[in-house]
XYZ file of C-alpha atoms in Angstrom:
140
model
C 7.693 -66.120 25.175
C 4.518 -67.078 23.325
C 4.332 -70.397 25.250
C 4.560 -68.507 28.560
C 1.664 -66.274 27.539
C -0.421 -69.258 26.453
C 0.262 -71.068 29.757
C -0.786 -67.993 31.747
C -4.023 -67.743 29.759
C -4.762 -71.421 30.458
C -4.019 -70.984 34.177
C -6.179 -67.863 34.375
C -9.115 -69.423 32.516
C -12.283 -69.518 34.561
C -15.201 -71.900 34.286
C -18.837 -71.766 35.224
C -20.489 -74.641 37.024
C -22.224 -75.483 33.737
C -18.878 -75.572 31.892
C -17.477 -78.070 34.373
C -20.634 -80.154 34.517
C -20.600 -80.504 30.731
C -16.852 -81.171 30.559
C -17.024 -83.993 33.103
C -20.526 -85.250 32.260
C -21.752 -84.767 35.824
C -24.474 -82.635 37.330
C -24.081 -79.170 38.774
C -25.540 -80.649 41.942
C -22.563 -83.043 42.167
C -20.149 -80.148 41.809
C -21.951 -78.208 44.549
C -21.802 -81.325 46.732
C -18.023 -81.568 46.222
C -17.807 -77.916 47.178
C -19.875 -78.544 50.331
C -17.508 -81.413 51.197
C -14.519 -79.063 50.944
C -13.076 -80.635 47.806
C -13.553 -77.524 45.659
C -13.448 -73.861 46.595
C -14.489 -71.597 43.738
C -14.346 -67.827 43.838
C -17.657 -66.007 44.051
C -19.004 -63.052 42.146
C -22.217 -62.436 44.043
C -24.076 -65.733 43.871
C -22.147 -66.943 40.828
C -19.433 -69.521 41.330
C -16.272 -68.970 39.298
C -14.092 -72.057 39.031
C -10.379 -71.747 38.300
C -8.023 -73.985 36.346
C -7.017 -75.426 39.748
C -10.655 -76.256 40.555
C -10.982 -77.946 37.173
C -7.863 -80.037 37.814
C -9.156 -80.989 41.278
C -12.515 -81.973 39.781
C -10.709 -84.172 37.259
C -8.966 -85.939 40.155
C -12.250 -86.249 42.076
C -13.991 -87.821 39.085
C -11.091 -90.177 38.439
C -10.983 -91.175 42.101
C -14.718 -91.865 42.133
C -14.454 -93.881 38.911
C -11.694 -95.980 40.522
C -13.928 -96.578 43.539
C -12.204 -94.415 46.135
C -14.237 -92.830 48.903
C -14.638 -89.064 49.105
C -12.650 -89.184 52.349
C -9.722 -90.803 50.502
C -10.000 -88.294 47.666
C -10.126 -85.379 50.112
C -7.062 -86.649 51.958
C -5.218 -87.044 48.648
C -6.085 -83.484 47.597
C -5.206 -82.087 51.041
C -1.802 -83.784 50.881
C -1.192 -82.128 47.530
C -1.966 -78.720 49.043
C 0.462 -79.330 51.928
C 3.264 -81.197 50.134
C 4.189 -79.774 46.763
C 7.004 -82.333 46.395
C 4.168 -84.846 45.867
C 6.050 -87.571 47.774
C 3.476 -87.783 50.566
C 0.608 -87.586 48.121
C 2.019 -90.286 45.867
C 2.877 -92.565 48.809
C -0.662 -92.196 50.145
C -2.174 -92.865 46.731
C 0.074 -95.882 46.120
C -1.080 -97.486 49.359
C -4.739 -96.779 48.595
C -4.380 -97.961 44.970
C -2.802 -101.237 46.064
C -5.554 -101.824 48.611
C -8.261 -100.999 46.058
C -6.704 -103.293 43.443
C -6.481 -106.147 45.972
C -10.127 -105.637 46.881
C -11.172 -105.662 43.229
C -9.114 -108.787 42.542
C -10.905 -110.544 45.406
C -14.258 -109.390 44.044
C -13.267 -110.606 40.576
C -12.516 -114.082 41.909
C -15.867 -114.069 43.708
C -17.699 -112.946 40.553
C -15.938 -115.557 38.426
C -16.905 -118.270 40.936
C -20.512 -117.053 40.959
C -20.624 -117.152 37.156
C -19.305 -120.719 37.181
C -21.907 -121.690 39.798
C -24.673 -120.141 37.687
C -23.444 -121.970 34.562
C -23.616 -125.223 36.510
C -27.141 -124.474 37.709
C -28.213 -123.539 34.151
C -26.792 -126.816 32.809
C -28.557 -128.878 35.497
C -31.885 -127.142 34.893
C -31.527 -127.379 31.107
C -30.795 -131.128 31.376
C -33.788 -131.609 33.666
C -36.123 -129.680 31.367
C -34.873 -131.621 28.324
C -35.530 -134.937 30.119
C -39.041 -133.755 30.984
C -39.696 -132.477 27.480
C -40.425 -129.068 28.921
C -37.575 -127.071 27.456
C -38.988 -124.240 25.371
C -37.513 -123.750 21.916
C -34.703 -121.217 21.666
């Protein structure tokens, strides 16, 4: 019984915009932007926004999605699927497809970055050799 009471208190907990901004190390302006984009929908008490446990969970997903490089459109679609399909099958299928595509894109970028680093090492070696031959290589 005590666990049920504790869970209800957690679910009923409300947060201010400042609470969420501090918890996720983002600005209040970012949170308002996510609200304007339809990703969050806090209750209002006059002009004060009151964010629920659900809003906090959605913000956690938004921040994670952004950190992983997903667009806000992808994140919104993911959250909308969750609202429509509580079995999570549609949501997870959507996310799996997007995650695979994102990973493939990052792997391609990684290969490109690794090649660029190798090219730069080659250029550095050529220039260093040239400067040594000319006696113009500064110490260090």
